[in-house]
Tab-separated table of C-alpha atoms (C1' of nucleotides) in Angstrom:
chain	number	residue	atom	x	y	z
A	76	MET	CA	205.739	143.304	147.086
A	77	ILE	CA	209.463	143.443	147.792
A	78	ARG	CA	211.544	146.221	146.324
A	79	LEU	CA	215.210	145.757	145.563
A	80	ARG	CA	217.995	148.180	144.836
A	81	LYS	CA	219.479	147.113	141.549
A	82	ASP	CA	223.062	147.676	142.712
A	83	ALA	CA	222.628	145.351	145.673
A	84	GLU	CA	222.154	142.309	143.521
A	85	VAL	CA	225.416	140.656	142.701
A	86	THR	CA	229.090	141.291	143.417
A	87	LEU	CA	231.981	139.482	141.769
A	88	PHE	CA	235.136	138.904	143.756
A	89	PRO	CA	238.664	138.790	142.374
A	90	SER	CA	239.673	135.186	141.782
A	91	HIS	CA	241.690	135.134	144.972
A	92	ALA	CA	241.462	137.298	148.015
A	93	GLN	CA	243.942	140.067	148.684
A	94	LYS	CA	246.133	139.793	151.765
A	95	PRO	CA	245.583	142.342	154.510
A	96	ALA	CA	248.188	145.075	154.598
A	97	ASP	CA	249.395	144.085	158.036
A	98	PHE	CA	249.978	140.404	157.369
A	99	GLN	CA	251.707	139.636	160.664
A	100	HIS	CA	248.942	141.161	162.714
A	101	TRP	CA	246.328	139.284	160.682
A	102	LEU	CA	248.155	136.000	161.104
A	103	GLY	CA	248.420	136.640	164.826
A	104	SER	CA	244.718	137.295	165.143
A	105	LEU	CA	243.848	134.112	163.272
A	106	ARG	CA	246.248	132.134	165.421
A	107	GLY	CA	244.535	133.643	168.453
A	108	ARG	CA	241.102	132.638	167.230
A	109	PHE	CA	242.297	129.115	166.522
A	110	GLU	CA	243.869	128.889	169.958
A	111	ASP	CA	240.717	130.167	171.633
A	112	TYR	CA	238.669	127.488	169.949
A	113	LEU	CA	241.159	124.753	170.809
A	114	THR	CA	241.360	125.830	174.428
A	115	LYS	CA	237.587	125.806	174.679
A	116	GLN	CA	237.712	122.188	173.484
A	117	GLY	CA	240.488	121.248	175.891
A	118	LEU	CA	243.010	121.055	173.064
A	119	ASN	CA	246.340	122.722	172.432
A	120	LEU	CA	247.777	124.868	169.694
A	121	THR	CA	250.776	122.752	168.712
A	122	LYS	CA	253.559	123.832	166.389
A	123	GLN	CA	252.169	121.491	163.715
A	124	ARG	CA	248.758	123.137	163.874
A	125	GLU	CA	250.360	126.555	163.792
A	126	THR	CA	252.413	125.623	160.743
A	127	ILE	CA	249.362	124.370	158.869
A	128	LEU	CA	247.392	127.540	159.608
A	129	HIS	CA	250.385	129.591	158.508
A	130	CYS	CA	250.489	127.792	155.157
A	131	LEU	CA	246.816	128.508	154.600
A	132	THR	CA	247.300	132.223	155.216
A	133	GLU	CA	250.066	132.316	152.629
A	134	ALA	CA	248.065	130.513	149.947
A	135	ASP	CA	246.494	132.746	147.334
A	136	GLN	CA	244.162	130.161	145.885
A	137	HIS	CA	241.951	127.244	146.844
A	138	LEU	CA	244.034	124.208	147.782
A	139	THR	CA	243.388	120.494	148.166
A	140	ALA	CA	244.472	118.764	151.357
A	141	GLU	CA	247.337	117.224	149.409
A	142	GLN	CA	248.472	120.626	148.160
A	143	ILE	CA	248.338	121.988	151.691
A	144	TYR	CA	250.373	118.977	152.792
A	145	ASP	CA	253.004	119.779	150.154
A	146	GLN	CA	253.274	123.378	151.379
A	147	VAL	CA	253.435	122.266	154.991
A	148	LYS	CA	256.307	119.875	154.282
A	149	LYS	CA	258.392	122.761	152.959
A	150	LYS	CA	258.207	124.339	156.401
A	151	ASP	CA	258.472	121.117	158.419
A	152	ALA	CA	259.117	117.862	156.627
A	153	SER	CA	258.287	115.809	159.675
A	154	ILE	CA	254.587	116.661	159.697
A	155	GLY	CA	252.428	113.763	158.581
A	156	ARG	CA	249.536	113.609	156.211
A	157	ALA	CA	247.066	112.568	158.899
A	158	THR	CA	247.873	115.640	160.957
A	159	VAL	CA	247.121	117.882	157.991
A	160	PHE	CA	243.715	116.285	157.508
A	161	ARG	CA	243.005	116.448	161.215
A	162	THR	CA	243.967	120.104	161.450
A	163	ILE	CA	241.925	121.114	158.420
A	164	LYS	CA	238.935	119.528	160.108
A	165	LEU	CA	239.580	121.510	163.295
A	166	LEU	CA	239.884	124.713	161.293
A	167	GLN	CA	236.571	123.970	159.647
A	168	GLU	CA	234.937	123.336	162.998
A	169	CYS	CA	235.994	126.706	164.343
A	170	GLY	CA	234.881	128.505	161.197
A	171	LEU	CA	238.279	129.574	159.906
A	172	VAL	CA	238.245	127.302	156.868
A	173	ASP	CA	235.561	126.471	154.310
A	174	GLU	CA	235.382	123.435	152.095
A	175	ILE	CA	234.592	123.735	148.415
A	176	ALA	CA	233.723	120.651	146.406
A	177	SER	CA	236.061	120.367	143.483
A	178	LEU	CA	234.880	118.968	140.173
A	179	ARG	CA	235.954	115.446	141.004
A	180	GLY	CA	238.342	113.850	143.421
A	181	SER	CA	239.582	115.728	146.411
A	182	ALA	CA	237.924	118.651	148.135
A	183	LYS	CA	239.425	122.122	148.073
A	184	PHE	CA	239.717	124.475	151.005
A	185	GLU	CA	239.852	128.212	151.522
A	186	LEU	CA	240.623	130.405	154.482
A	187	LYS	CA	237.318	131.991	155.393
A	188	ALA	CA	238.530	134.128	158.271
A	189	ASP	CA	236.611	137.404	158.061
A	190	ARG	CA	235.696	137.292	154.399
A	191	PRO	CA	232.007	137.765	153.683
A	192	HIS	CA	230.083	134.710	152.620
A	193	HIS	CA	230.314	133.982	148.910
A	194	ASP	CA	229.557	131.233	146.440
A	195	HIS	CA	231.591	129.655	143.678
A	196	MET	CA	231.664	129.048	139.956
A	197	ILE	CA	233.955	126.199	139.024
A	198	CYS	CA	235.341	125.828	135.510
A	199	VAL	CA	235.160	122.213	134.375
A	200	GLU	CA	237.926	122.847	131.815
A	201	CYS	CA	240.681	124.518	133.810
A	202	GLY	CA	239.491	124.065	137.394
A	203	ARG	CA	239.546	127.807	138.014
A	204	ILE	CA	237.291	128.891	140.875
A	205	LEU	CA	235.470	132.212	140.592
A	206	GLU	CA	233.736	133.839	143.513
A	207	PHE	CA	230.570	135.872	143.729
A	208	GLN	CA	228.246	137.229	146.321
A	209	SER	CA	224.553	137.997	146.164
A	210	PRO	CA	222.879	139.222	149.322
A	211	MET	CA	219.495	138.904	147.651
A	212	MET	CA	220.110	135.272	146.844
A	213	GLU	CA	220.930	134.709	150.496
A	214	LYS	CA	217.725	136.470	151.399
A	215	PHE	CA	215.556	134.089	149.410
A	216	GLN	CA	217.531	131.142	150.669
A	217	ASP	CA	216.874	132.258	154.236
A	218	GLU	CA	213.200	132.586	153.410
A	219	ALA	CA	213.117	128.958	152.222
A	220	ILE	CA	214.913	127.830	155.362
A	221	ARG	CA	212.486	129.742	157.556
A	222	LYS	CA	209.444	128.361	155.719
A	223	GLN	CA	210.729	124.844	156.072
A	224	GLY	CA	211.464	125.224	159.777
A	225	PHE	CA	215.007	124.128	159.061
A	226	THR	CA	218.082	125.187	161.052
A	227	ALA	CA	220.926	125.814	158.644
A	228	LEU	CA	224.471	125.003	159.723
A	229	TRP	CA	226.274	125.648	156.452
A	230	HIS	CA	225.568	125.570	152.766
A	231	ARG	CA	227.309	125.267	149.460
A	232	HIS	CA	226.249	126.765	146.212
A	233	GLU	CA	228.468	125.760	143.341
A	234	ILE	CA	227.947	126.429	139.673
A	235	PHE	CA	229.858	124.214	137.267
A	236	GLY	CA	230.531	125.318	133.718
A	237	ARG	CA	233.086	126.998	131.485
A	238	CYS	CA	234.854	130.222	132.388
A	239	LYS	CA	235.258	133.139	129.990
A	240	LEU	CA	238.808	132.165	129.012
A	241	CYS	CA	238.049	128.522	128.302
A	242	GLN	CA	235.126	129.500	126.098
A	243	LYS	CA	237.407	131.697	123.997
A	244	GLN	CA	239.883	128.883	123.539
A	245	ARG	CA	237.091	126.680	122.268
A	246	SER	CA	235.877	129.000	119.547
B	28	MET	CA	214.791	149.018	141.105
B	29	ILE	CA	213.410	145.527	140.715
B	30	ARG	CA	209.940	144.729	141.992
B	31	LEU	CA	209.021	141.254	143.105
B	32	ARG	CA	205.707	139.615	143.720
B	33	LYS	CA	205.852	138.278	147.223
B	34	ASP	CA	204.166	134.997	146.289
B	35	ALA	CA	206.793	134.234	143.654
B	36	GLU	CA	209.571	133.934	146.163
B	37	VAL	CA	209.903	130.455	147.517
B	38	THR	CA	208.065	127.177	147.068
B	39	LEU	CA	208.549	124.117	149.207
B	40	PHE	CA	208.145	120.698	147.646
B	41	PRO	CA	206.858	117.604	149.404
B	42	SER	CA	209.787	115.545	150.591
B	43	HIS	CA	209.424	113.196	147.662
B	44	ALA	CA	207.782	113.727	144.330
B	45	GLN	CA	204.379	112.335	143.595
B	46	LYS	CA	204.075	109.755	140.843
B	47	PRO	CA	202.144	110.761	137.724
B	48	ALA	CA	198.644	109.309	137.575
B	49	ASP	CA	199.416	107.318	134.449
B	50	PHE	CA	202.546	105.582	135.659
B	51	GLN	CA	202.921	103.237	132.699
B	52	HIS	CA	202.692	106.027	130.182
B	53	TRP	CA	205.190	108.072	132.144
B	54	LEU	CA	207.613	105.178	132.353
B	55	GLY	CA	207.232	104.597	128.629
B	56	SER	CA	207.992	108.200	127.824
B	57	LEU	CA	211.114	108.153	129.994
B	58	ARG	CA	212.240	104.927	128.380
B	59	GLY	CA	211.730	106.588	125.023
B	60	ARG	CA	213.811	109.584	125.968
B	61	PHE	CA	216.581	107.337	127.252
B	62	GLU	CA	216.495	105.279	124.074
B	63	ASP	CA	216.613	108.386	121.896
B	64	TYR	CA	219.712	109.574	123.694
B	65	LEU	CA	221.402	106.186	123.485
B	66	THR	CA	220.615	105.817	119.789
B	67	LYS	CA	222.058	109.250	119.129
B	68	GLN	CA	225.269	108.031	120.793
B	69	GLY	CA	225.296	104.781	118.836
B	70	LEU	CA	224.307	102.808	121.945
B	71	ASN	CA	221.469	100.426	122.703
B	72	LEU	CA	218.736	100.284	125.293
B	73	THR	CA	219.515	96.919	126.866
B	74	LYS	CA	217.305	95.096	129.321
B	75	GLN	CA	219.760	95.939	132.108
B	76	ARG	CA	219.503	99.661	131.366
B	77	GLU	CA	215.749	99.393	131.186
B	78	THR	CA	215.614	97.637	134.553
B	79	ILE	CA	217.743	100.298	136.212
B	80	LEU	CA	215.600	103.122	134.853
B	81	HIS	CA	212.524	101.242	136.014
B	82	CYS	CA	213.878	101.027	139.564
B	83	LEU	CA	214.509	104.745	139.592
B	84	THR	CA	210.940	105.512	138.558
B	85	GLU	CA	209.631	103.378	141.402
B	86	ALA	CA	211.814	104.996	144.066
B	87	ASP	CA	210.118	107.604	146.181
B	88	GLN	CA	213.244	109.042	147.691
B	89	HIS	CA	216.819	109.934	146.881
B	90	LEU	CA	218.969	106.823	146.581
B	91	THR	CA	222.680	106.088	146.623
B	92	ALA	CA	224.163	104.005	143.821
B	93	GLU	CA	224.409	101.122	146.250
B	94	GLN	CA	220.727	101.424	147.162
B	95	ILE	CA	219.785	101.493	143.504
B	96	TYR	CA	221.922	98.382	143.027
B	97	ASP	CA	220.011	96.648	145.823
B	98	GLN	CA	216.678	97.457	144.198
B	99	VAL	CA	217.926	96.382	140.791
B	100	LYS	CA	219.037	93.014	142.112
B	101	LYS	CA	215.495	92.308	143.282
B	102	LYS	CA	214.371	92.495	139.669
B	103	ASP	CA	217.391	90.812	138.125
B	104	ALA	CA	220.045	89.337	140.372
B	105	SER	CA	222.510	88.908	137.525
B	106	ILE	CA	223.049	92.640	136.986
B	107	GLY	CA	226.449	93.793	138.195
B	108	ARG	CA	227.477	96.821	140.225
B	109	ALA	CA	229.543	98.243	137.394
B	110	THR	CA	226.541	98.278	135.091
B	111	VAL	CA	224.533	100.220	137.655
B	112	PHE	CA	227.226	102.871	137.978
B	113	ARG	CA	227.629	103.046	134.210
B	114	THR	CA	223.896	103.394	133.629
B	115	ILE	CA	223.466	106.097	136.251
B	116	LYS	CA	226.175	108.036	134.461
B	117	LEU	CA	224.363	107.657	131.139
B	118	LEU	CA	221.110	108.807	132.733
B	119	GLN	CA	222.879	111.865	134.082
B	120	GLU	CA	224.335	112.625	130.673
B	121	CYS	CA	220.925	112.649	129.026
B	122	GLY	CA	219.406	114.773	131.770
B	123	LEU	CA	217.067	112.203	133.275
B	124	VAL	CA	218.942	111.914	136.573
B	125	ASP	CA	220.484	114.480	138.910
B	126	GLU	CA	223.173	113.922	141.480
B	127	ILE	CA	222.857	115.317	144.986
B	128	ALA	CA	225.864	115.338	147.267
B	129	SER	CA	225.057	113.577	150.466
B	130	LEU	CA	226.497	114.669	153.775
B	131	ARG	CA	229.476	112.370	153.503
B	132	GLY	CA	230.307	109.252	151.583
B	133	SER	CA	228.347	108.278	148.550
B	134	ALA	CA	226.340	110.542	146.280
B	135	LYS	CA	222.578	110.325	146.048
B	136	PHE	CA	220.537	110.431	142.877
B	137	GLU	CA	217.063	111.538	141.911
B	138	LEU	CA	215.012	111.165	138.776
B	139	LYS	CA	214.846	114.627	137.301
B	140	ALA	CA	212.663	113.826	134.310
B	141	ASP	CA	210.334	116.789	133.881
B	142	ARG	CA	210.421	118.105	137.414
B	143	PRO	CA	211.234	121.800	137.687
B	144	HIS	CA	214.678	122.673	138.968
B	145	HIS	CA	214.914	122.737	142.742
B	146	ASP	CA	217.517	122.834	145.477
B	147	HIS	CA	217.992	120.784	148.617
B	148	MET	CA	218.185	121.026	152.371
B	149	ILE	CA	219.931	118.040	153.893
B	150	CYS	CA	219.455	117.124	157.550
B	151	VAL	CA	222.755	116.182	159.147
B	152	GLU	CA	220.944	114.193	161.845
B	153	CYS	CA	218.572	111.934	159.925
B	154	GLY	CA	219.753	112.374	156.331
B	155	ARG	CA	216.318	113.561	155.217
B	156	ILE	CA	216.404	115.621	152.038
B	157	LEU	CA	213.941	118.505	151.688
B	158	GLU	CA	213.325	120.276	148.422
B	159	PHE	CA	212.591	123.879	147.635
B	160	GLN	CA	212.405	126.147	144.663
B	161	SER	CA	213.014	129.860	144.376
B	162	PRO	CA	212.768	131.411	140.920
B	163	MET	CA	214.134	134.652	142.311
B	164	MET	CA	217.211	132.925	143.646
B	165	GLU	CA	217.778	131.486	140.194
B	166	LYS	CA	217.389	134.944	138.762
B	167	PHE	CA	220.198	136.390	140.852
B	168	GLN	CA	222.327	133.375	140.185
B	169	ASP	CA	221.872	133.889	136.451
B	170	GLU	CA	222.805	137.525	136.895
B	171	ALA	CA	226.089	136.514	138.555
B	172	ILE	CA	226.797	134.029	135.776
B	173	ARG	CA	226.116	136.647	133.115
B	174	LYS	CA	228.316	139.228	134.845
B	175	GLN	CA	231.164	136.764	135.097
B	176	GLY	CA	230.901	135.737	131.443
B	177	PHE	CA	230.561	132.155	132.633
B	178	THR	CA	228.657	129.392	130.828
B	179	ALA	CA	226.817	127.297	133.369
B	180	LEU	CA	226.402	123.583	132.745
B	181	TRP	CA	224.855	122.570	136.045
B	182	HIS	CA	224.816	123.714	139.639
B	183	ARG	CA	224.155	122.435	143.101
B	184	HIS	CA	222.822	124.391	145.990
B	185	GLU	CA	222.711	122.386	149.169
B	186	ILE	CA	221.922	123.600	152.661
B	187	PHE	CA	223.071	121.393	155.515
B	188	GLY	CA	221.483	121.625	158.939
B	189	ARG	CA	218.785	120.163	161.150
B	190	CYS	CA	215.237	119.504	159.985
B	191	LYS	CA	212.166	120.465	161.988
B	192	LEU	CA	211.698	116.971	163.422
B	193	CYS	CA	215.281	116.505	164.548
B	194	GLN	CA	215.217	119.874	166.303
B	195	LYS	CA	212.178	118.807	168.301
B	196	GLN	CA	213.841	115.606	169.364
B	197	ARG	CA	216.786	117.608	170.653
B	198	SER	CA	214.807	119.909	172.885
C	71	DT	C1'	225.452	84.599	108.294
C	72	DC	C1'	229.029	87.024	110.124
C	73	DA	C1'	232.260	90.481	111.218
C	74	DA	C1'	232.369	94.703	113.858
C	75	DT	C1'	230.971	96.936	117.709
C	76	DA	C1'	228.676	97.450	122.077
C	77	DA	C1'	227.640	95.667	126.660
C	78	DT	C1'	228.216	93.035	130.567
C	79	DG	C1'	229.905	91.167	135.080
C	80	DA	C1'	233.638	89.756	137.925
C	81	DT	C1'	237.324	91.469	139.840
C	82	DA	C1'	241.312	94.296	140.422
C	83	DC	C1'	242.463	98.742	141.168
C	84	DT	C1'	242.644	103.846	142.474
C	85	DC	C1'	242.442	107.471	145.459
C	86	DA	C1'	240.934	110.463	149.109
C	87	DA	C1'	240.084	110.246	153.571
C	88	DT	C1'	239.893	107.911	158.013
C	89	DC	C1'	241.362	104.781	161.576
C	90	DT	C1'	244.741	102.404	164.564
C	91	DC	C1'	248.256	102.377	167.616
C	92	DA	C1'	252.666	102.785	169.703
C	93	DA	C1'	255.561	106.540	170.752
C	94	DT	C1'	255.985	111.342	172.033
C	95	DT	C1'	254.553	115.736	173.845
C	96	DT	C1'	251.975	118.787	176.711
C	97	DC	C1'	249.581	120.192	180.731
C	98	DA	C1'	248.087	120.707	185.399
C	99	DA	C1'	248.858	119.709	189.871
C	100	DT	C1'	251.877	119.057	192.899
D	240	DA	C1'	261.348	119.934	188.396
D	241	DT	C1'	258.300	115.506	188.673
D	242	DT	C1'	254.674	112.902	187.474
D	243	DG	C1'	250.602	110.926	185.745
D	244	DA	C1'	246.711	111.785	182.723
D	245	DA	C1'	245.356	113.366	178.514
D	246	DA	C1'	246.360	115.092	174.046
D	247	DT	C1'	249.029	114.671	169.837
D	248	DT	C1'	251.609	112.781	166.469
D	249	DG	C1'	253.287	110.034	162.249
D	250	DA	C1'	253.491	105.744	159.913
D	251	DG	C1'	251.046	102.677	157.939
D	252	DA	C1'	246.778	99.904	157.549
D	253	DT	C1'	242.128	100.302	156.314
D	254	DT	C1'	237.871	101.856	154.320
D	255	DG	C1'	234.738	102.706	150.738
D	256	DA	C1'	232.997	104.875	146.644
D	257	DG	C1'	233.806	104.842	142.199
D	258	DT	C1'	236.568	103.370	137.980
D	259	DA	C1'	239.336	100.470	134.822
D	260	DT	C1'	240.382	96.070	132.852
D	261	DC	C1'	239.286	92.276	130.278
D	262	DA	C1'	237.455	88.014	128.737
D	263	DT	C1'	232.881	86.715	127.502
D	264	DT	C1'	228.362	87.538	125.623
D	265	DA	C1'	224.895	90.169	123.031
D	266	DT	C1'	223.515	93.145	119.323
D	267	DT	C1'	223.727	95.372	115.064
D	268	DG	C1'	223.967	96.215	110.183
D	269	DA	C1'	225.717	94.749	105.828
DNA sequence: TCAATAATGATACTCAATCTCAATTTCAAT
DNA sequence: ATTGAAATTGAGATTGAGTATCATTATTGA
């Protein structure tokens, strides 16, 4: 028999993460982590890659690659689309960025950085993405993985439906 | 404090579902459910749609639309790709088929029919899809949905990693 | 029967994402 | 600073899954 504390069940997150108080320091530390990873791979932190990371830190919502590209062009119009895609992939590899499947079409991305793992509810009406966390859910997931003898690399848990606001507008 | 029975936690499924003993009866009942849905929508159960459903009942693994198309052509070479895509969509709408995101590229589909809800582990090496079920995980998920005031329509919970066999081959 | 509607298959198209490749930049070792 | 190897880039071509179009065929209900 497993016993659970009721208050440990589920936590809702605000719809987009709050920026750290010391933004510059935070940005610097992320840049450092990116550079460490690149160096380890024999790659360099170019100004394009820095610009793209910078745009992601400024975003306060989940963005598609195209939306990131639009933001990037405001800072440096010469950066190409391919570079944005390539850099997002690098950021995923080093664990700084997570991909979230959008309803249809292009994927959306979020800066993971040091945020705790969380899952998503995606509104099929307005596209809003809500975040939640449930350590107990993770616990049972891990149990399934262990039982199966599987080695998990990453996972996605996405609930599609209608958010509170869009339900109101319907009725 | 919530108390859980340890044996209610996690169930693993065999990698592909077993066929019901009375296959013909099962197929007939699925055909009936499909027809009911179509009729309700003012649509007809054509021989093409019947053939596609039939192929899905015979499959013993998760298939991409293209793979379903290949199977369908063995039964009736005149059926077009578009019809396969359209029919899969109809089968999803009436709850007979579920979509599973594959690692990359095309989606995979499985016949849901009366199988209990389950989630998937997807091996990034060999593409194998393993199934598991955790009522408790669902419970916490529902709690998050309730707290958020969300109305869930469907969800996907997919764990990507390496299966037991592919780990062995690596070491 | 026959008009209205549904369904089909071939093909053109869309769109995100990836690939190619020549040109440029960066780095490490002189 | 110079140089050669390797990394990086941007433009544009390409891929590939899925969708839209549309003329033709099938089905339905009056």
